[in-house]
CSV table of C-alpha atoms in Angstrom, one decimal:
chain,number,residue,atom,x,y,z
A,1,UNK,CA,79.9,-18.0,217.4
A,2,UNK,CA,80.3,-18.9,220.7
A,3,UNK,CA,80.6,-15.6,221.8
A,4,UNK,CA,77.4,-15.1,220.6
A,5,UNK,CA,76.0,-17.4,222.3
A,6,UNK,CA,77.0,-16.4,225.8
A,7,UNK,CA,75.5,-12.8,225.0
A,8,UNK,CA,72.2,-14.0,224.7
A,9,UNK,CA,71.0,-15.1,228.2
A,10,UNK,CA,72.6,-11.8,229.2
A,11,UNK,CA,70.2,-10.1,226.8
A,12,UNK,CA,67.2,-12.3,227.8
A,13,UNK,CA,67.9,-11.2,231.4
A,14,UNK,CA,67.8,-7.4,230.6
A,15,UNK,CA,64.7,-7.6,228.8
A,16,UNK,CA,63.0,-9.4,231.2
A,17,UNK,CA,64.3,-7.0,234.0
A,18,UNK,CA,62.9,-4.0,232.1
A,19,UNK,CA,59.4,-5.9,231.6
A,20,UNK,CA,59.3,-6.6,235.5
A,21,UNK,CA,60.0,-3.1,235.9
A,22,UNK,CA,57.2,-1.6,233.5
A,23,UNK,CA,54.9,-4.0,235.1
A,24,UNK,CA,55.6,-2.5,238.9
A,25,UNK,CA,55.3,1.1,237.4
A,26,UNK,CA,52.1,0.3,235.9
A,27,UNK,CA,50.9,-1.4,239.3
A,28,UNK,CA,52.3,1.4,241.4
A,29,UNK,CA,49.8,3.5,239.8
A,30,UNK,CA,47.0,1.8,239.5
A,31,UNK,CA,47.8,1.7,243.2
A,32,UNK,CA,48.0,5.4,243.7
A,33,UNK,CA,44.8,6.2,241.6
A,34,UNK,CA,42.8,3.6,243.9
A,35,UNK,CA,43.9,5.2,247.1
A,36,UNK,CA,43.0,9.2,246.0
A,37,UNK,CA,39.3,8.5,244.5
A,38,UNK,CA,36.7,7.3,246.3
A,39,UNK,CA,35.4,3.6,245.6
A,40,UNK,CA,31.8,3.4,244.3
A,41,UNK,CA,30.3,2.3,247.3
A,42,UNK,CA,31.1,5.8,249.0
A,43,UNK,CA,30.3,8.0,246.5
A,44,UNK,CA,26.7,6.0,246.3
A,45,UNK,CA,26.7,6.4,250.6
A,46,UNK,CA,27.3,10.2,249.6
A,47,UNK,CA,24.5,10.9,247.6
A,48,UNK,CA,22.3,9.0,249.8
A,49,UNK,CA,23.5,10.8,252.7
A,50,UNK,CA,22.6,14.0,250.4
A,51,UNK,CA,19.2,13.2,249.4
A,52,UNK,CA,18.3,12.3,253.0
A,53,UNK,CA,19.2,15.6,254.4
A,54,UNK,CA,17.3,16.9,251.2
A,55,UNK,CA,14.3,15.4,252.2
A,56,UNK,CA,14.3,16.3,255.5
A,57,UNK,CA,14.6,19.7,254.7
A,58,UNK,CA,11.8,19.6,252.6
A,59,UNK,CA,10.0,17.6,255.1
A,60,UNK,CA,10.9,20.5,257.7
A,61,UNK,CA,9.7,23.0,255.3
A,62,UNK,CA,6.7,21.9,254.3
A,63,UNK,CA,5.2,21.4,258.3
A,64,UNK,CA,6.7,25.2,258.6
A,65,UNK,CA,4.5,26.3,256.1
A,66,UNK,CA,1.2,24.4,257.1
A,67,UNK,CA,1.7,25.8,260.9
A,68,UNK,CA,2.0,29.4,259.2
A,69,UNK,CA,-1.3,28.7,257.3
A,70,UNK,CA,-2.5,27.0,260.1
A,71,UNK,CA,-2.1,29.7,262.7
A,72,UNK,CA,-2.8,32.5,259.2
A,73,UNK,CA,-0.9,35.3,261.3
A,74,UNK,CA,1.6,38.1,260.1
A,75,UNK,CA,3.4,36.6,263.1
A,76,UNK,CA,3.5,32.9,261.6
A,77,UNK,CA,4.4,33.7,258.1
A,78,UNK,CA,7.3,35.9,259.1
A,79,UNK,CA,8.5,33.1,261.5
A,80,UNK,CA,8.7,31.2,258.3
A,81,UNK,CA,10.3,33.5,256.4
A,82,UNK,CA,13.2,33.9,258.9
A,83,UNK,CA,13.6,30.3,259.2
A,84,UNK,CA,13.3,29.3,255.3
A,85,UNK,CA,14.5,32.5,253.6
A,86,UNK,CA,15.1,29.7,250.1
A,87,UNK,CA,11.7,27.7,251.3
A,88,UNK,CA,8.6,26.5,248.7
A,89,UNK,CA,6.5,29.0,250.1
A,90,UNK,CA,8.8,32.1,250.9
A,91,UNK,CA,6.8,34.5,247.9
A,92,UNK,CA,3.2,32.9,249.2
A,93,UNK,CA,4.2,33.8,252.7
A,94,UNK,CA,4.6,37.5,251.6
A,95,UNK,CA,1.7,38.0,249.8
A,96,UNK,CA,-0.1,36.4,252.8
A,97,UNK,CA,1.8,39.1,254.8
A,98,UNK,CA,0.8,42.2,252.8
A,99,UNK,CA,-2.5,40.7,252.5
A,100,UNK,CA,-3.2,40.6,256.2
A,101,UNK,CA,-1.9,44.1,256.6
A,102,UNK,CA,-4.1,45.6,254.5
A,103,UNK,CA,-6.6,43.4,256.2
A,104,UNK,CA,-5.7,44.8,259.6
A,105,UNK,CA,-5.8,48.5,258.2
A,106,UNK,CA,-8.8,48.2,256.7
A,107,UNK,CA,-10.3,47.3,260.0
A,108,UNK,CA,-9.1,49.8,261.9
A,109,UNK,CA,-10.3,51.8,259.8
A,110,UNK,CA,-13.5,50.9,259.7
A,111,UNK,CA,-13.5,50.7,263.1
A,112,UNK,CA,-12.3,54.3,263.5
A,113,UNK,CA,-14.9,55.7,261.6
A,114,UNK,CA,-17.7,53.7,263.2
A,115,UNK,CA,-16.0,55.2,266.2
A,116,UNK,CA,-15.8,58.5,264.7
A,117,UNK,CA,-20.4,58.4,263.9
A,118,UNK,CA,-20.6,57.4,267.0
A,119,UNK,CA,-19.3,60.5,268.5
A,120,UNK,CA,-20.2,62.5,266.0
A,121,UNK,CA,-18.4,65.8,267.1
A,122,UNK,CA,-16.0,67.6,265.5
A,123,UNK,CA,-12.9,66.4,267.5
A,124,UNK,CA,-13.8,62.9,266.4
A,125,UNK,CA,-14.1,63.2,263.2
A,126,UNK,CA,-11.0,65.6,262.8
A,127,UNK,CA,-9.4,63.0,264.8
A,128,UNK,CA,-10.5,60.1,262.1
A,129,UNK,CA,-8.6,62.4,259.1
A,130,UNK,CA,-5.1,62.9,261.2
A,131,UNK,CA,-4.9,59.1,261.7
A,132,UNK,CA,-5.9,58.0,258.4
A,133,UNK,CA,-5.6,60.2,255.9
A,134,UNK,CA,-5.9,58.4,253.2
A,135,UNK,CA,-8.7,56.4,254.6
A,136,UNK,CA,-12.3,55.0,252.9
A,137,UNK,CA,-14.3,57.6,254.9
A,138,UNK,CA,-11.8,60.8,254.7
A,139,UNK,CA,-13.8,62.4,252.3
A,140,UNK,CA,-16.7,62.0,254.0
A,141,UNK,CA,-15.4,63.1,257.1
A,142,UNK,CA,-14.7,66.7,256.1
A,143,UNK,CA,-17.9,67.0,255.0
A,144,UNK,CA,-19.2,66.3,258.0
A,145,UNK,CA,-16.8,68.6,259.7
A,146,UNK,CA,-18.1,71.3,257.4
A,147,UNK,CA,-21.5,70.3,258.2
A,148,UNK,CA,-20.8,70.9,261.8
A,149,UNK,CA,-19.0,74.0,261.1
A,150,UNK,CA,-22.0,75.7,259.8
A,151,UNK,CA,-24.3,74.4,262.2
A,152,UNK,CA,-22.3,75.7,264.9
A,153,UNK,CA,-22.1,79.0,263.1
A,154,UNK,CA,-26.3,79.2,262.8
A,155,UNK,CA,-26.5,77.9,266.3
A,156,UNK,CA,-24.2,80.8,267.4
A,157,UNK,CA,-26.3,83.3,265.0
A,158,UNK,CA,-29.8,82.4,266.2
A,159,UNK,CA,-28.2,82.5,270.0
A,160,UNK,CA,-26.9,86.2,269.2
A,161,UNK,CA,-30.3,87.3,267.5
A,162,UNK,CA,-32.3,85.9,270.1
A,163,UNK,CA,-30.2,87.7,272.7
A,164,UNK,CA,-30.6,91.3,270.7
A,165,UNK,CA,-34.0,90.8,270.4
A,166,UNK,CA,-34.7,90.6,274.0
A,167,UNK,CA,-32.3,92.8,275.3
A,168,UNK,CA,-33.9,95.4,272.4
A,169,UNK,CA,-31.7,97.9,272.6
A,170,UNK,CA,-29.7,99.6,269.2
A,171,UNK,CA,-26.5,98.6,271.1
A,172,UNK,CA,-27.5,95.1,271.3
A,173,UNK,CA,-28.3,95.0,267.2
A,174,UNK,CA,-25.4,96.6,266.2
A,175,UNK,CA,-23.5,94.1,268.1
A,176,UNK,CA,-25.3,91.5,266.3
A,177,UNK,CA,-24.3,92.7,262.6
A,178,UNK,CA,-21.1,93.6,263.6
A,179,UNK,CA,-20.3,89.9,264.8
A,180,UNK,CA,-22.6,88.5,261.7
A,181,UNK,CA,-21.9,90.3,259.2
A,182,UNK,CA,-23.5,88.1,256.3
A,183,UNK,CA,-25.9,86.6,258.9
A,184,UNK,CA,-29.8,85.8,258.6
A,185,UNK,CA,-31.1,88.3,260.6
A,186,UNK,CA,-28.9,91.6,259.5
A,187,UNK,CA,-30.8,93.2,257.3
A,188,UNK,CA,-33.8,92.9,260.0
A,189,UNK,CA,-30.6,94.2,262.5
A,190,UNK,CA,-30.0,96.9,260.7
A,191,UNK,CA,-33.9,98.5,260.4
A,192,UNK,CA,-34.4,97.8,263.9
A,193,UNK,CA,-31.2,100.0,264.9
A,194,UNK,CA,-33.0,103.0,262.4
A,195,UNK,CA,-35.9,102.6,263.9
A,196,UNK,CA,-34.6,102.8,267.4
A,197,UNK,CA,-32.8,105.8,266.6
A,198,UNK,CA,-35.9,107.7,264.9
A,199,UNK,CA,-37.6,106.7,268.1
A,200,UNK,CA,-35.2,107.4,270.3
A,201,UNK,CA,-34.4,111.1,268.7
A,202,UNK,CA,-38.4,111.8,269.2
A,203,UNK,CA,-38.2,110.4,272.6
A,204,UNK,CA,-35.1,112.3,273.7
A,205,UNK,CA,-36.1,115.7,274.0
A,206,UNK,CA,-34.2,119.1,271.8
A,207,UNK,CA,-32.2,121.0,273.7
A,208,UNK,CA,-30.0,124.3,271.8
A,209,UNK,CA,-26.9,122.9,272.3
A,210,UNK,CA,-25.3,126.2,270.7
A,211,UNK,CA,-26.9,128.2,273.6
A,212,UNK,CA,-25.9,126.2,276.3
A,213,UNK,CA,-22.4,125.7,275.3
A,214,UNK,CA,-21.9,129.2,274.7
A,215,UNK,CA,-23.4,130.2,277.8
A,216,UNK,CA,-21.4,127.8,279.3
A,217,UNK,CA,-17.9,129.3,278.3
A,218,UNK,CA,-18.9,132.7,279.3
A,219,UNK,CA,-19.9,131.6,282.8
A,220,UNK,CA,-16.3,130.4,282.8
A,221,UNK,CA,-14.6,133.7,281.7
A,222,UNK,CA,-16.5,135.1,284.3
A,223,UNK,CA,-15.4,132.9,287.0
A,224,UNK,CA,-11.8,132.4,286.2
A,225,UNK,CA,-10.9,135.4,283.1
A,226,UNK,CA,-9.8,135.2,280.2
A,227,UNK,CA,-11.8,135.3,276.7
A,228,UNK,CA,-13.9,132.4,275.0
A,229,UNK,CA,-12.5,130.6,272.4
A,230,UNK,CA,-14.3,128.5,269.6
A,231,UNK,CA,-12.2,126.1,271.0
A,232,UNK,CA,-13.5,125.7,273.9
A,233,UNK,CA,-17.4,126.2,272.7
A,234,UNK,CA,-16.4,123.4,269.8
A,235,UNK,CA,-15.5,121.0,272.6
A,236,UNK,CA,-18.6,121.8,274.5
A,237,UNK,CA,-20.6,121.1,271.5
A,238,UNK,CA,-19.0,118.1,270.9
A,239,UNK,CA,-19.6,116.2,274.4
A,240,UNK,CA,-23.0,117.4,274.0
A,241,UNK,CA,-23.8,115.8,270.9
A,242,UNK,CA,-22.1,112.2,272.5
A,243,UNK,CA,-24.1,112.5,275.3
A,244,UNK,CA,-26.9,112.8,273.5
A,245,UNK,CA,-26.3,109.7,271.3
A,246,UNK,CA,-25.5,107.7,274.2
A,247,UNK,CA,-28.9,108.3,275.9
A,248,UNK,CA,-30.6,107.3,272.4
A,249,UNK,CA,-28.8,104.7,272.2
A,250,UNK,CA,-29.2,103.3,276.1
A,251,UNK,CA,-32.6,105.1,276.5
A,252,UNK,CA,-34.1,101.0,276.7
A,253,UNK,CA,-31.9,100.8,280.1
A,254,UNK,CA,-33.8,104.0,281.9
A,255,UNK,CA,-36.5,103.5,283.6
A,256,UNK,CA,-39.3,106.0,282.6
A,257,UNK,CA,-39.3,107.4,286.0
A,258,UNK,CA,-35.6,108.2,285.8
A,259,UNK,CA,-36.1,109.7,282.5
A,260,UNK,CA,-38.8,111.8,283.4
A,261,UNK,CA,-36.5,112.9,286.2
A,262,UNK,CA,-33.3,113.4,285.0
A,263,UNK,CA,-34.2,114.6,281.1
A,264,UNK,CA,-36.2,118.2,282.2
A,265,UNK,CA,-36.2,120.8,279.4
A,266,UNK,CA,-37.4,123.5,282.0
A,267,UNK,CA,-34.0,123.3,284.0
A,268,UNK,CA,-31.7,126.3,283.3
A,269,UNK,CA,-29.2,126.1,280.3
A,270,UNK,CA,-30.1,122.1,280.0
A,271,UNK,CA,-27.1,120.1,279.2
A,272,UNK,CA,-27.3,115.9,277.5
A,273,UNK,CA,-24.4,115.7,279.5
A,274,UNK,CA,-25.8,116.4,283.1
A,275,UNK,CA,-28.9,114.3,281.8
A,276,UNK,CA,-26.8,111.2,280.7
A,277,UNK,CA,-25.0,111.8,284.1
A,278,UNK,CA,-28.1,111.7,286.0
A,279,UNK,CA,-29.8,109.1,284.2
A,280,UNK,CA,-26.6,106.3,284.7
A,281,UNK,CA,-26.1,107.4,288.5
A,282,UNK,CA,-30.0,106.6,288.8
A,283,UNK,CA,-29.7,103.5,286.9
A,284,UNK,CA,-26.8,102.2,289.0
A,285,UNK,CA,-28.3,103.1,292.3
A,286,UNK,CA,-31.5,100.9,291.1
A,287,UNK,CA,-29.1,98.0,290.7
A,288,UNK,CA,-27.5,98.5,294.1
A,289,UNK,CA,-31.0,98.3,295.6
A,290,UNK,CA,-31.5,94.7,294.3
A,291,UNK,CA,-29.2,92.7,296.0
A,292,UNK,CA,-30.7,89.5,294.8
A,293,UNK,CA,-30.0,90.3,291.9
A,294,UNK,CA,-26.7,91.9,291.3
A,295,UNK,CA,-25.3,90.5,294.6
A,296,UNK,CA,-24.9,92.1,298.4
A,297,UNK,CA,-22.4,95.1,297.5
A,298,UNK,CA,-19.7,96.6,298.1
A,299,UNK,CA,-20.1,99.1,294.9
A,300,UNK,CA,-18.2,101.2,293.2
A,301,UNK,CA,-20.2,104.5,292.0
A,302,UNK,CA,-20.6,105.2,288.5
A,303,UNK,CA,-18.0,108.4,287.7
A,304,UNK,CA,-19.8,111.4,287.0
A,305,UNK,CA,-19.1,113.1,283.8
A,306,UNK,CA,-17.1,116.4,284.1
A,307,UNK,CA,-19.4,119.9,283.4
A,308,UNK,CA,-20.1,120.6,279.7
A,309,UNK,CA,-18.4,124.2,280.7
A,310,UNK,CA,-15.3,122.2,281.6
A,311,UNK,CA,-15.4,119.6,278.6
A,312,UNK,CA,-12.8,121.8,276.5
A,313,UNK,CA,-10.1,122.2,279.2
C-alpha cells in the first residue's frame, strides 16, 4: 500500500512530461508551417502587384493600337505587331495590313495603266503586262498591242504601195507582193507587173537570138579554132534571153533617148546583151552628170557585161 503510493507522483510526472512534450511538437510545427507559406497579407500584395502590371499592359496596348489606326500605315500596324505579338488587336492589325497592300497595288496599278494610255505605244503598254501580269487592264492591254501591231503592218503596206506605185517599175511591184504577201494591194501588184511585161515585150524590140548566138560561136572558131559546140551556143542563148528580161523589167529607168540609142535593130548580129550594156553605162553616166543630186563623184563605172560570143567560156 504504501508502495503504491509513492509510485504515483512518479507516474503523474511522466504523464505530464509526455503532454508538455506533445504540446512543443505540435507548436514546433505550427511554427514551421507559418514560416514556409506566405501570410495573407502578401499573397493579397501579390495579386495586386499582378493585376497592376496587367492593366498597364492593357493600357500600353490599347494606345499602341489607336497610334496604328491613327497613323493607318502598313508601317504602323507592323510596329504593333512586333511590339504586341499576344495584343487585342494583333488579327485586326493584319487584315489592316493585307488590306492596304492590295490597296497600294491596286493603285499602282491604276496608275501604270493611266501611264501606259498616256503613252500609248507599244513599249508602254508591253511594259504595263511585264509588271503586272495579272493586272485589271492586262487584257486590255494586249489588245491594244495587237491593235498597234496591225496598224503598224497597214502603215508599212500602204508606205510600200505608195512607193511601187511611184517608182512604177515591175521590179518595184514584185517587191511589194513579195514583202506583202496577203497585203491589200497584191492582187492590183500582180496585174500591174503583167501588164508591164506585155508592155515591156512590145516595147523591147525582137531580135533572132538563134542567129546571133550562132553567128556568134562561129566568129569564135574562126578567131581562136576549134569547132562550135551546143554548149557554147546554149550559153549564148541563155545570157541573151536574161538580158532581155532585165531591160523589160528596168526599161522605166532608160531614158527614151538612151533607148533609142542603145536598142538599134539595124546594127549587125544585134545582141540584148550589148543593148542592156549600153543602156546601164548611159544611165550611170546621166547620174554622174547630176551632182546635186547623186553627190560630187568620185564614181565607180558600171562593169560592162562580157560579149555574148564569150558568155559560154
Amino acid at each position: 500500500m504504501t508502495g503504491d503510493l509513492r509510485e504515483q507522483p512518479r507516474c503523474a510526472g511522466r504523464i505530464a512530461f509526455l503532454k508538455l512534450a506533445v504540446v512543443a511538437v505540435i507548436a514546433g510545427a505550427a511554427l514551421m508551417s507559418a514560416c514556409s507559406q506566405p501570410s495573407d497579407s502578401q499573397q493579397t500584395a501579390a495579386q495586386q502587384q499582378q493585376a497592376a502590371d496587367e492593366q498597364t499592359r492593357k493600357e500600353a496596348d490599347e494606345k499602341a493600337w489607336a497610334d496604328a489606326e491613327k497613323t493607318g500605315t502598313v508601317a504602323a500596324y507592323t510596329a504593333y505587331l512586333q511590339n504586341f505579338g499576344a495584343g487585342a488587336h494583333v488579327s485586326e492589325a493584319s487584315q489592316r495590313i493585307v488590306a492596304l497592300n492590295e490597296q497600294a497595288r491596286k493603285a499602282a496599278d491604276e496608275k501604270a495603266w493611266a501611264d501606259a494610255e498616256k503613252a500609248g505605244t507599244a513599249a508602254a503598254y508591253t511594259a504595263y503586262i511585264q509588271k503586272f501580269g495579272s493586272g485589271a487592264h492586262v487584257a486590255e492591254a494586249r489588245q491594244r498591242l495587237a491593235a498597234l501591231d496591225e496598224q503598224a503592218r497597214k502603215d508599212a503596206e500602204e508606205k510600200a504601195w505608195a512607193e511601187a506605185e511611184k517608182a512604177g517599175t515591175a521590179a518595184a511591184f514584185t517587191g511589194y507582193v513579195q514583202k506583202f504577201g496577203s497585203g491589200a494591194h497584191v492582187a492590183e501588184a500582180r496585174q500591174r507587173v503583167a501588164a508591164l511585161e506585155t508592155q515591156g515585150r512590145r516595147e523591147v524590140p525582137s531580135i533572132d537570138i538563134q542567129k546571133t548566138c550562132q553567128a556568134a560561136a562561129g566568129a569564135m572558131v574562126s578567131l581562136m579554132g576549134g569547132t562550135t559546140t551546143e554548149q557554147d551556143v546554149n550559153a549564148c542563148l541563155d545570157s541573151e534571153q536574161k538580158a532581155r528580161d532585165q531591160i523589160v523589167k528596168d526599161r522605166a529607168t532608160y531614158s527614151a533617148a538612151d533607148k533609142k540609142q542603145c536598142m538599134r535593130t539595124d546594127n549587125y548580129l544585134p545582141s540584148y546583151v550589148e543593148w542592156l550594156t549600153c543602156l546601164e553605162m548611159e544611165r550611170d553616166v546621166r547620174k554622174m552628170e547630176r551632182p546635186e543630186q547623186f553627190g560630187a563623184g568620185p564614181w565607180t563605172l558600171p562593169k560592162v557585161r562580157p560579149a555574148i560570143n564569150t558568155a559560154g567560156r
